[in-house]
Amino acid sequence: MSYLYYPGCSLESSAKSYDLSTRWVFQSLGEELVELEDWNCCGATMYMSTKETISLVFSARNLALAERMGGDVVAPCSSCYTILNKTNKILKENFILKAKVNQSLKRDGLSYHLKVKARHPLDVLVNDVGIDAIASRARHSLEGLNIAQYYGCQIVRPEGVFDDPENPTTMDKLFEALGGKNVYFPVKVRCCGGMLMTTFHEVALKLNKEILECAVENGADCIVTTCPLCQINLDAYQKKISKKFKVKVRIPVLFFTQLLALSMGSTPKEAGLDQNLVPVGEKILGGRL
Amino acid sequence: MAVDVLKEPGILDKKESELRAAFLYQVSNIPGGEKIKKCIQCGTCTGSCPVSYTMDVMPREIIALFRAGAMESILNSRTIWICASCYACTVRCPMGIKVTDILYALKRMAMEKELFPKRFPIFVLSKSFVYLINRYGRSYEAGLLLLYYLKTNPLKLFSLLPLAYRLFRKGRIAPFPARIKKRKELSAILAEAEVMEMIVPEGVYPAAPQKGHVLGLAKVS
């Protein structure tokens, strides 16, 4: 079965490594990812807070395109994933909004009949491909690596489609099967602040400090995440946080597909590890430079 | 905080009842939005919120104020802008109230009525974002931040240069915007959506509360 791949805007710029590693992982597992043709921005949280109907039209255009191509959408960006799911839910329960959206889409000969599901690559990899199948293809064990599994908000909330909203374990199980050790990490679904990093900088710095500090205190060698915004927030401001809060945090933050690709035998470049701001150390690479 | 609560219980002034009706319409569009009626004021939302420590009105108080008929105090609060949309309150609410979506509805109302300080960061960010994606069909991160800081605090751009340089060297900044192919068709869709946004179907819009009808919730479902 092939999946319709919806990278989302950030995977084209600030999270290119997420795009590279996701494609690499799917390809080497023999799962086909077909890019959704002429996809547009999902509207994100910012459009949702400006205009309701238009924001729904934005994300529904992608779903309508996917419906025409036939297949489920795979969206690695947690925010896109939540917005697409939310659109499905609203259109399903509110026929007036659905009519409004379809009336707008008709201008380009499109229509949407709620037949497309939006899925996250983590969900696809663990629940469709299966942990055993992935583990059997792993070339390098992650033995001795202490991992902090950071899920962020949007992948499990508000719906918790494939995992628990308070204590998700999908990623923990995946990396445990690959030999990694999950450290105690109670802030796994705490918010990183998202766009507050731009609008209310100080607030977001404090939220990120709590997450980074918790990972460091519990002896993690790296943080693994599923969201482009979480990754850049946690990765880019470590020096600033260390200085401001007088703590010592320096820990690489990887996309879960990057670590997965590494353990499945990709080169660091294929996993996009050269794009991480906090350099990924020898312990993670395991002498494979 | 000074709250302009009812001068006479049960009677709302004109502006207040208009705001209230608009809000109830927005809430009626949220799947499960009618559960707002069931709030027991337990404060789980406030306790779960990672940013409530910096809010002026707690999430719990938002619903209390709405009940008290003080929509304006809600719309003028800092709270609705601080929400980072993490949905912690929504998943924990014992009554199933969609707190995050309600805050979204309030944000939309405040933006529409322009109830916030001038050059307010989130308003500028959202407007710039909307401008860019209406134009290109995709978000353009570098352009968004540039527009945002030019409109709010251009001097801040200098302090961002080191980080921008680091990101650029790692290949994490796209210098030019990505665009979709069908931009013209997208504009047509958006023009139609703009019209659709204005249409409020008859019978859905809840009536403004009458005297003696303090909660005014009867018509939402």
Short mmCIF file of C-alpha atoms in Angstrom, two decimals:
data_model
loop_
_atom_site.label_atom_id
_atom_site.label_comp_id
_atom_site.label_asym_id
_atom_site.label_seq_id
_atom_site.Cartn_x
_atom_site.Cartn_y
_atom_site.Cartn_z
CA MET A 1 0.00 0.00 0.00
CA SER A 2 1.30 3.44 -0.80
CA TYR A 3 0.82 6.51 1.35
CA LEU A 4 0.24 10.08 0.25
CA TYR A 5 3.03 12.09 1.75
CA TYR A 6 2.22 15.57 3.02
CA PRO A 7 5.52 17.08 4.17
CA GLY A 8 4.19 20.47 5.28
CA CYS A 9 5.96 23.81 4.94
CA SER A 10 8.54 23.48 7.69
CA LEU A 11 9.90 20.23 6.27
CA GLU A 12 10.94 22.24 3.24
CA SER A 13 13.04 24.68 5.21
CA SER A 14 13.81 24.49 8.91
CA ALA A 15 13.18 20.76 9.28
CA LYS A 16 14.65 19.43 6.06
CA SER A 17 16.38 16.68 7.99
CA TYR A 18 12.97 15.37 9.11
CA ASP A 19 11.92 15.16 5.46
CA LEU A 20 15.15 13.45 4.39
CA SER A 21 15.11 10.89 7.19
CA THR A 22 11.37 10.11 6.87
CA ARG A 23 11.73 9.41 3.17
CA TRP A 24 14.85 7.32 3.83
CA VAL A 25 13.16 5.20 6.51
CA PHE A 26 10.07 4.54 4.40
CA GLN A 27 12.11 3.72 1.34
CA SER A 28 14.35 1.25 3.10
CA LEU A 29 11.31 -0.45 4.64
CA GLY A 30 9.86 -0.82 1.16
CA GLU A 31 6.88 1.42 1.89
CA GLU A 32 5.99 3.76 -0.91
CA LEU A 33 5.53 7.46 -0.13
CA VAL A 34 3.91 9.41 -2.96
CA GLU A 35 4.05 13.15 -2.45
CA LEU A 36 0.62 14.78 -2.49
CA GLU A 37 0.48 16.80 -5.65
CA ASP A 38 0.47 20.59 -5.28
CA TRP A 39 -0.28 20.49 -1.56
CA ASN A 40 -0.67 23.78 0.29
CA CYS A 41 -0.07 24.99 3.84
CA CYS A 42 -2.46 23.41 6.36
CA GLY A 43 -3.21 26.84 7.84
CA ALA A 44 -1.59 26.01 11.17
CA THR A 45 -2.73 27.40 14.47
CA MET A 46 -2.32 30.96 13.23
CA TYR A 47 -4.94 30.83 10.51
CA MET A 48 -7.29 29.04 12.90
CA SER A 49 -7.07 32.02 15.22
CA THR A 50 -7.96 34.47 12.45
CA LYS A 51 -10.77 33.09 10.30
CA GLU A 52 -12.60 29.85 10.88
CA THR A 53 -14.12 28.92 7.51
CA ILE A 54 -11.11 30.00 5.48
CA SER A 55 -8.72 28.07 7.67
CA LEU A 56 -10.86 24.97 7.18
CA VAL A 57 -10.85 25.54 3.42
CA PHE A 58 -7.07 25.69 3.47
CA SER A 59 -6.60 22.35 5.14
CA ALA A 60 -9.56 20.73 3.36
CA ARG A 61 -8.00 21.52 -0.02
CA ASN A 62 -5.22 19.07 0.84
CA LEU A 63 -7.69 16.43 1.94
CA ALA A 64 -9.70 16.94 -1.25
CA LEU A 65 -6.55 16.51 -3.34
CA ALA A 66 -5.74 13.34 -1.43
CA GLU A 67 -9.25 12.04 -1.94
CA ARG A 68 -8.85 12.52 -5.68
CA MET A 69 -5.52 10.67 -5.65
CA GLY A 70 -6.98 8.00 -3.37
CA GLY A 71 -5.22 7.10 -0.16
CA ASP A 72 -4.44 8.24 3.35
CA VAL A 73 -2.29 11.25 4.10
CA VAL A 74 0.92 10.86 6.07
CA ALA A 75 1.90 14.11 7.77
CA PRO A 76 5.14 14.13 9.79
CA CYS A 77 4.66 17.64 11.18
CA SER A 78 2.63 17.28 14.37
CA SER A 79 0.84 20.55 13.76
CA CYS A 80 -0.24 19.61 10.22
CA TYR A 81 -1.29 16.24 11.54
CA THR A 82 -3.52 17.73 14.22
CA ILE A 83 -4.98 20.39 11.93
CA LEU A 84 -5.89 17.83 9.24
CA ASN A 85 -7.50 15.57 11.85
CA LYS A 86 -9.34 18.48 13.39
CA THR A 87 -10.65 19.56 9.98
CA ASN A 88 -11.98 16.07 9.40
CA LYS A 89 -13.70 16.13 12.76
CA ILE A 90 -15.29 19.55 12.34
CA LEU A 91 -16.51 18.82 8.81
CA LYS A 92 -17.93 15.52 9.92
CA GLU A 93 -19.95 17.02 12.74
CA ASN A 94 -20.98 20.31 11.18
CA PHE A 95 -22.76 19.99 7.86
CA ILE A 96 -23.07 23.73 7.42
CA LEU A 97 -19.32 24.26 7.59
CA LYS A 98 -18.85 21.28 5.29
CA ALA A 99 -21.20 22.82 2.74
CA LYS A 100 -19.37 26.13 3.00
CA VAL A 101 -16.01 24.45 2.50
CA ASN A 102 -17.20 22.43 -0.47
CA GLN A 103 -18.80 25.49 -2.03
CA SER A 104 -15.41 27.22 -1.88
CA LEU A 105 -13.46 24.22 -3.16
CA LYS A 106 -15.85 23.94 -6.10
CA ARG A 107 -14.19 27.02 -7.60
CA ASP A 108 -11.30 24.75 -8.58
CA GLY A 109 -13.43 21.69 -9.31
CA LEU A 110 -12.56 20.08 -5.99
CA SER A 111 -14.81 18.57 -3.37
CA TYR A 112 -14.26 16.67 -0.17
CA HIS A 113 -16.37 13.79 1.14
CA LEU A 114 -14.52 12.88 4.36
CA LYS A 115 -12.91 9.77 2.92
CA VAL A 116 -9.31 10.60 3.78
CA LYS A 117 -7.60 9.82 7.07
CA ALA A 118 -4.66 11.86 8.26
CA ARG A 119 -1.93 9.79 9.85
CA HIS A 120 1.41 10.36 11.48
CA PRO A 121 4.50 8.43 10.30
CA LEU A 122 5.01 7.19 13.87
CA ASP A 123 1.54 5.66 13.77
CA VAL A 124 2.15 4.16 10.32
CA LEU A 125 5.56 2.76 11.21
CA VAL A 126 4.52 1.20 14.48
CA ASN A 127 0.96 0.11 13.71
CA ASP A 128 1.10 -0.71 9.98
CA VAL A 129 4.71 -1.76 9.40
CA GLY A 130 5.16 -3.09 12.91
CA ILE A 131 7.93 -2.87 15.47
CA ASP A 132 9.11 -6.42 14.78
CA ALA A 133 9.52 -5.75 11.07
CA ILE A 134 11.50 -2.61 11.83
CA ALA A 135 13.64 -4.30 14.46
CA SER A 136 14.45 -7.14 12.06
CA ARG A 137 15.88 -4.62 9.57
CA ALA A 138 17.93 -2.75 12.15
CA ARG A 139 21.64 -2.90 11.45
CA HIS A 140 22.98 -1.22 14.56
CA SER A 141 21.72 -1.72 18.05
CA LEU A 142 21.11 1.41 20.08
CA GLU A 143 22.48 -0.38 23.12
CA GLY A 144 23.84 1.92 25.79
CA LEU A 145 22.04 4.95 24.45
CA ASN A 146 19.84 6.79 26.94
CA ILE A 147 16.94 8.41 25.15
CA ALA A 148 14.41 10.99 26.35
CA GLN A 149 11.24 10.46 24.31
CA TYR A 150 9.60 13.84 23.80
CA TYR A 151 6.22 13.67 22.08
CA GLY A 152 5.14 17.28 22.42
CA CYS A 153 1.52 18.33 22.37
CA GLN A 154 -0.06 18.04 19.00
CA ILE A 155 0.67 14.43 18.12
CA VAL A 156 -1.49 13.00 20.91
CA ARG A 157 -3.74 15.89 21.77
CA PRO A 158 -6.61 16.69 21.58
CA GLU A 159 -7.80 13.38 20.15
CA GLY A 160 -5.14 10.81 21.04
CA VAL A 161 -5.89 8.95 17.81
CA PHE A 162 -3.27 6.23 18.18
CA ASP A 163 -1.90 6.74 21.66
CA ASP A 164 -2.73 8.00 25.12
CA PRO A 165 -2.91 11.81 25.47
CA GLU A 166 -1.24 11.81 28.89
CA ASN A 167 1.29 9.03 28.66
CA PRO A 168 2.00 7.96 25.09
CA THR A 169 4.35 5.00 24.72
CA THR A 170 4.51 4.27 20.98
CA MET A 171 7.93 5.80 20.51
CA ASP A 172 9.25 4.31 23.77
CA LYS A 173 8.35 0.82 22.56
CA LEU A 174 9.89 1.43 19.16
CA PHE A 175 13.28 2.49 20.46
CA GLU A 176 13.29 -0.07 23.22
CA ALA A 177 12.93 -2.76 20.56
CA LEU A 178 15.96 -1.27 18.82
CA GLY A 179 18.04 -1.61 21.99
CA GLY A 180 17.82 1.92 23.37
CA LYS A 181 17.11 2.74 26.98
CA ASN A 182 14.27 5.14 27.78
CA VAL A 183 15.09 7.45 30.64
CA TYR A 184 12.48 8.59 33.13
CA PHE A 185 10.96 11.57 31.36
CA PRO A 186 7.77 12.87 32.97
CA VAL A 187 7.55 15.94 30.71
CA LYS A 188 7.12 13.89 27.53
CA VAL A 189 3.90 15.68 26.55
CA ARG A 190 4.61 19.10 28.09
CA CYS A 191 4.30 22.05 25.75
CA CYS A 192 7.47 23.62 24.29
CA GLY A 193 5.63 26.88 23.71
CA GLY A 194 5.50 26.60 19.95
CA MET A 195 5.12 30.01 18.34
CA LEU A 196 5.38 31.70 21.76
CA MET A 197 9.13 31.60 21.06
CA THR A 198 8.50 34.49 18.67
CA THR A 199 5.69 36.32 20.43
CA PHE A 200 6.33 35.81 24.15
CA HIS A 201 9.99 34.82 24.12
CA GLU A 202 10.60 34.68 27.87
CA VAL A 203 7.63 32.42 28.50
CA ALA A 204 8.75 29.96 25.84
CA LEU A 205 12.35 29.93 27.11
CA LYS A 206 11.14 28.85 30.53
CA LEU A 207 9.03 26.03 29.07
CA ASN A 208 11.98 24.78 27.04
CA LYS A 209 14.30 25.01 30.02
CA GLU A 210 12.05 22.68 32.00
CA ILE A 211 12.07 20.09 29.23
CA LEU A 212 15.81 20.25 28.56
CA GLU A 213 16.69 20.24 32.24
CA CYS A 214 14.51 17.23 32.91
CA ALA A 215 16.22 15.29 30.12
CA VAL A 216 19.71 16.22 31.32
CA GLU A 217 18.96 15.47 34.98
CA ASN A 218 17.67 12.03 34.10
CA GLY A 219 20.85 11.18 32.24
CA ALA A 220 19.60 11.28 28.66
CA ASP A 221 22.17 11.32 25.83
CA CYS A 222 19.67 12.78 23.40
CA ILE A 223 16.08 13.97 23.08
CA VAL A 224 13.99 12.42 20.35
CA THR A 225 10.93 14.26 19.06
CA THR A 226 8.20 14.13 16.43
CA CYS A 227 7.55 17.81 15.79
CA PRO A 228 9.52 20.37 13.72
CA LEU A 229 8.65 23.26 16.01
CA CYS A 230 9.62 21.36 19.16
CA GLN A 231 12.89 20.36 17.53
CA ILE A 232 13.93 23.87 16.58
CA ASN A 233 12.81 25.36 19.90
CA LEU A 234 14.74 22.78 21.91
CA ASP A 235 17.76 22.75 19.60
CA ALA A 236 18.36 26.42 18.87
CA TYR A 237 18.11 28.11 22.25
CA GLN A 238 20.21 25.88 24.53
CA LYS A 239 23.04 28.40 24.92
CA LYS A 240 20.62 31.19 25.69
CA ILE A 241 18.75 29.05 28.21
CA SER A 242 21.97 27.96 29.91
CA LYS A 243 23.03 31.55 30.30
CA LYS A 244 19.69 32.96 31.36
CA PHE A 245 18.70 30.32 33.91
CA LYS A 246 22.27 29.47 35.01
CA VAL A 247 21.85 25.81 34.19
CA LYS A 248 24.03 23.60 32.07
CA VAL A 249 22.12 22.11 29.17
CA ARG A 250 23.72 20.81 26.04
CA ILE A 251 21.97 17.84 24.51
CA PRO A 252 21.31 16.88 20.90
CA VAL A 253 17.67 16.94 19.80
CA LEU A 254 16.82 14.52 17.01
CA PHE A 255 13.73 13.73 15.00
CA PHE A 256 12.63 10.18 15.74
CA THR A 257 13.14 9.28 12.08
CA GLN A 258 16.76 10.44 12.27
CA LEU A 259 17.59 8.03 15.06
CA LEU A 260 15.55 5.32 13.37
CA ALA A 261 17.40 5.82 10.09
CA LEU A 262 20.75 5.67 11.90
CA SER A 263 19.93 2.39 13.55
CA MET A 264 18.69 1.03 10.22
CA GLY A 265 22.08 1.72 8.72
CA SER A 266 21.90 5.13 7.06
CA THR A 267 24.91 7.40 6.94
CA PRO A 268 24.69 10.48 9.19
CA LYS A 269 24.26 12.62 6.09
CA GLU A 270 21.35 10.52 4.81
CA ALA A 271 19.65 11.04 8.16
CA GLY A 272 20.24 14.79 7.89
CA LEU A 273 22.32 14.85 11.07
CA ASP A 274 24.56 17.56 9.70
CA GLN A 275 21.63 19.96 10.11
CA ASN A 276 21.34 19.62 13.87
CA LEU A 277 22.56 22.71 15.69
CA VAL A 278 23.77 20.89 18.79
CA PRO A 279 26.15 18.42 17.20
CA VAL A 280 25.25 14.78 17.45
CA GLY A 281 28.06 13.13 19.36
CA GLU A 282 30.04 9.94 19.04
CA LYS A 283 27.76 8.10 21.42
CA ILE A 284 24.80 8.36 19.08
CA LEU A 285 26.77 7.78 15.91
CA GLY A 286 28.49 4.78 17.47
CA GLY A 287 31.70 5.20 15.50
CA ARG A 288 29.96 5.30 12.16
CA LEU A 289 31.22 8.61 10.84
CA MET B 1 -8.57 43.27 37.82
CA ALA B 2 -11.66 45.40 37.49
CA VAL B 3 -14.49 43.36 36.12
CA ASP B 4 -17.54 45.16 34.86
CA VAL B 5 -20.06 42.61 36.00
CA LEU B 6 -23.80 43.08 35.74
CA LYS B 7 -25.03 46.27 37.25
CA GLU B 8 -28.43 44.74 37.60
CA PRO B 9 -28.55 40.96 37.70
CA GLY B 10 -30.11 39.40 34.63
CA ILE B 11 -29.83 42.39 32.35
CA LEU B 12 -27.05 42.68 29.82
CA ASP B 13 -26.24 45.86 27.97
CA LYS B 14 -26.48 45.93 24.17
CA LYS B 15 -22.80 45.50 23.41
CA GLU B 16 -22.47 42.70 25.89
CA SER B 17 -25.39 40.74 24.50
CA GLU B 18 -24.10 41.19 20.95
CA LEU B 19 -20.68 39.88 21.93
CA ARG B 20 -22.34 37.06 23.75
CA ALA B 21 -24.48 36.08 20.79
CA ALA B 22 -21.47 36.15 18.46
CA PHE B 23 -19.54 34.02 20.92
CA LEU B 24 -22.35 31.49 21.28
CA TYR B 25 -22.50 31.16 17.52
CA GLN B 26 -18.75 30.47 17.40
CA VAL B 27 -19.09 27.95 20.22
CA SER B 28 -21.93 26.20 18.43
CA ASN B 29 -19.54 25.54 15.54
CA ILE B 30 -17.11 23.62 17.77
CA PRO B 31 -17.80 19.89 17.87
CA GLY B 32 -18.93 19.29 21.44
CA GLY B 33 -18.96 23.06 22.08
CA GLU B 34 -22.29 22.96 23.92
CA LYS B 35 -20.53 21.30 26.86
CA ILE B 36 -19.45 24.76 28.00
CA LYS B 37 -22.75 24.74 29.88
CA LYS B 38 -21.47 21.98 32.14
CA CYS B 39 -18.43 23.71 33.65
CA ILE B 40 -18.14 22.88 37.35
CA GLN B 41 -15.39 25.44 37.98
CA CYS B 42 -12.97 22.81 39.26
CA GLY B 43 -9.87 24.53 37.90
CA THR B 44 -8.32 21.49 36.24
CA CYS B 45 -7.76 23.60 33.11
CA THR B 46 -5.83 26.22 35.05
CA GLY B 47 -3.82 23.59 36.86
CA SER B 48 -2.94 21.79 33.62
CA CYS B 49 -1.97 24.90 31.70
CA PRO B 50 1.82 25.25 31.31
CA VAL B 51 1.53 29.00 30.82
CA SER B 52 -1.23 29.91 33.28
CA TYR B 53 1.37 31.45 35.59
CA THR B 54 1.71 34.34 33.18
CA MET B 55 -2.00 34.84 32.44
CA ASP B 56 -4.05 37.65 33.97
CA VAL B 57 -7.34 35.74 33.81
CA MET B 58 -7.11 32.01 34.47
CA PRO B 59 -8.73 29.63 31.99
CA ARG B 60 -11.30 28.65 34.60
CA GLU B 61 -12.16 32.30 35.15
CA ILE B 62 -12.80 32.75 31.43
CA ILE B 63 -15.87 30.56 31.72
CA ALA B 64 -16.90 32.17 35.00
CA LEU B 65 -16.66 35.62 33.40
CA PHE B 66 -18.67 34.48 30.42
CA ARG B 67 -21.39 33.31 32.75
CA ALA B 68 -21.28 36.58 34.63
CA GLY B 69 -21.82 38.45 31.38
CA ALA B 70 -18.39 40.04 31.16
CA MET B 71 -17.38 39.17 27.60
CA GLU B 72 -15.45 42.40 27.24
CA SER B 73 -13.16 41.58 30.15
CA ILE B 74 -12.43 38.25 28.49
CA LEU B 75 -11.66 39.78 25.14
CA ASN B 76 -9.38 42.36 26.72
CA SER B 77 -7.43 39.78 28.70
CA ARG B 78 -3.90 38.64 27.95
CA THR B 79 -4.96 35.05 28.46
CA ILE B 80 -6.40 34.30 25.05
CA TRP B 81 -3.15 35.39 23.41
CA ILE B 82 -0.81 33.45 25.66
CA CYS B 83 -2.49 30.10 24.98
CA ALA B 84 -0.02 28.01 22.98
CA SER B 85 -2.73 25.59 21.90
CA CYS B 86 -1.26 22.53 23.65
CA TYR B 87 -4.71 21.08 24.46
CA ALA B 88 -3.69 19.94 27.97
CA CYS B 89 -6.83 21.55 29.42
CA THR B 90 -9.06 20.00 26.76
CA VAL B 91 -7.96 16.43 27.38
CA ARG B 92 -8.16 16.79 31.15
CA CYS B 93 -11.47 18.61 31.53
CA PRO B 94 -13.75 16.24 33.48
CA MET B 95 -16.81 17.69 31.75
CA GLY B 96 -15.36 17.43 28.25
CA ILE B 97 -15.26 21.17 27.59
CA LYS B 98 -13.17 22.11 24.56
CA VAL B 99 -11.28 24.87 26.34
CA THR B 100 -8.61 25.32 23.64
CA ASP B 101 -11.16 25.61 20.86
CA ILE B 102 -13.15 28.08 22.94
CA LEU B 103 -9.99 30.18 23.32
CA TYR B 104 -9.54 30.01 19.53
CA ALA B 105 -13.08 31.31 19.10
CA LEU B 106 -12.33 34.16 21.51
CA LYS B 107 -9.12 34.98 19.66
CA ARG B 108 -11.02 35.22 16.39
CA MET B 109 -13.57 37.54 17.98
CA ALA B 110 -10.93 39.78 19.53
CA MET B 111 -9.11 39.97 16.21
CA GLU B 112 -12.26 40.82 14.35
CA LYS B 113 -13.13 43.57 16.82
CA GLU B 114 -9.46 44.58 17.14
CA LEU B 115 -9.58 44.43 20.92
CA PHE B 116 -5.87 44.43 21.75
CA PRO B 117 -2.97 46.86 22.08
CA LYS B 118 -1.58 48.41 18.90
CA ARG B 119 1.17 46.43 17.13
CA PHE B 120 0.23 43.50 19.31
CA PRO B 121 2.63 40.63 18.54
CA ILE B 122 0.21 37.77 17.89
CA PHE B 123 -2.09 39.86 15.75
CA VAL B 124 0.86 40.96 13.61
CA LEU B 125 2.22 37.43 13.38
CA SER B 126 -1.14 36.01 12.33
CA LYS B 127 -1.75 38.78 9.81
CA SER B 128 1.71 38.31 8.27
CA PHE B 129 1.21 34.56 8.15
CA VAL B 130 -2.19 34.91 6.49
CA TYR B 131 -0.79 37.37 3.97
CA LEU B 132 2.02 35.01 3.00
CA ILE B 133 0.02 31.84 2.68
CA ASN B 134 -2.78 33.55 0.77
CA ARG B 135 -0.12 34.70 -1.65
CA TYR B 136 2.06 31.61 -2.02
CA GLY B 137 -0.17 28.80 -0.78
CA ARG B 138 2.65 27.75 1.53
CA SER B 139 4.21 29.20 4.61
CA TYR B 140 7.52 30.99 4.20
CA GLU B 141 9.35 30.96 7.52
CA ALA B 142 12.09 33.48 6.77
CA GLY B 143 9.63 35.92 5.23
CA LEU B 144 7.21 35.50 8.12
CA LEU B 145 9.79 36.37 10.75
CA LEU B 146 11.11 39.26 8.68
CA LEU B 147 7.63 40.75 8.25
CA TYR B 148 6.84 40.16 11.90
CA TYR B 149 9.91 41.90 13.29
CA LEU B 150 9.73 44.74 10.78
CA LYS B 151 6.24 45.49 12.01
CA THR B 152 6.81 45.00 15.73
CA ASN B 153 10.43 45.64 16.65
CA PRO B 154 12.88 46.02 13.75
CA LEU B 155 15.87 46.42 16.08
CA LYS B 156 15.30 42.92 17.37
CA LEU B 157 16.30 41.62 13.93
CA PHE B 158 19.95 42.37 14.71
CA SER B 159 19.91 40.18 17.80
CA LEU B 160 18.49 37.38 15.70
CA LEU B 161 21.28 37.51 13.15
CA PRO B 162 23.65 35.05 14.88
CA LEU B 163 20.94 32.40 15.11
CA ALA B 164 19.81 33.07 11.54
CA TYR B 165 23.40 32.66 10.38
CA ARG B 166 23.79 29.37 12.23
CA LEU B 167 20.54 28.05 10.76
CA PHE B 168 21.45 29.26 7.29
CA ARG B 169 24.83 27.54 7.39
CA LYS B 170 23.12 24.30 8.33
CA GLY B 171 20.80 24.68 5.35
CA ARG B 172 17.77 25.24 7.54
CA ILE B 173 16.61 28.55 6.09
CA ALA B 174 15.00 28.59 2.67
CA PRO B 175 15.93 31.98 1.19
CA PHE B 176 13.06 32.00 -1.28
CA PRO B 177 9.40 31.16 -0.72
CA ALA B 178 8.06 27.83 -1.94
CA ARG B 179 4.88 28.27 -3.96
CA ILE B 180 2.10 26.03 -5.06
CA LYS B 181 1.39 25.71 -8.78
CA LYS B 182 -2.32 26.52 -8.73
CA ARG B 183 -2.04 29.92 -7.08
CA LYS B 184 -4.70 31.50 -9.27
CA GLU B 185 -7.18 28.73 -8.50
CA LEU B 186 -6.33 29.04 -4.81
CA SER B 187 -7.19 32.74 -4.91
CA ALA B 188 -10.55 31.89 -6.45
CA ILE B 189 -11.21 29.35 -3.71
CA LEU B 190 -10.22 31.88 -1.04
CA ALA B 191 -12.42 34.60 -2.53
CA GLU B 192 -15.37 32.23 -2.31
CA ALA B 193 -14.38 31.18 1.22
CA GLU B 194 -14.28 34.84 2.23
CA VAL B 195 -17.94 35.12 1.20
CA MET B 196 -18.79 31.88 2.99
CA GLU B 197 -17.15 33.17 6.16
CA MET B 198 -19.70 36.01 6.26
CA ILE B 199 -22.76 33.84 5.93
CA VAL B 200 -24.39 33.03 9.22
CA PRO B 201 -27.19 30.53 8.60
CA GLU B 202 -30.60 31.50 9.86
CA GLY B 203 -31.74 29.79 13.02
CA VAL B 204 -28.21 28.92 14.08
CA TYR B 205 -27.32 32.32 15.42
CA PRO B 206 -28.52 32.30 19.03
CA ALA B 207 -30.79 35.08 20.11
CA ALA B 208 -29.41 37.70 22.43
CA PRO B 209 -30.32 36.90 26.02
CA GLN B 210 -33.48 38.49 27.37
CA LYS B 211 -34.19 39.94 30.76
CA GLY B 212 -34.19 37.28 33.42
CA HIS B 213 -32.29 34.90 31.18
CA VAL B 214 -28.84 35.32 32.62
CA LEU B 215 -27.00 32.43 31.07
CA GLY B 216 -28.57 32.74 27.65
CA LEU B 217 -27.51 29.22 26.82
CA ALA B 218 -30.87 27.81 25.89
CA LYS B 219 -30.40 28.03 22.13
CA VAL B 220 -26.95 26.51 21.83
CA SER B 221 -26.87 22.83 21.07
#
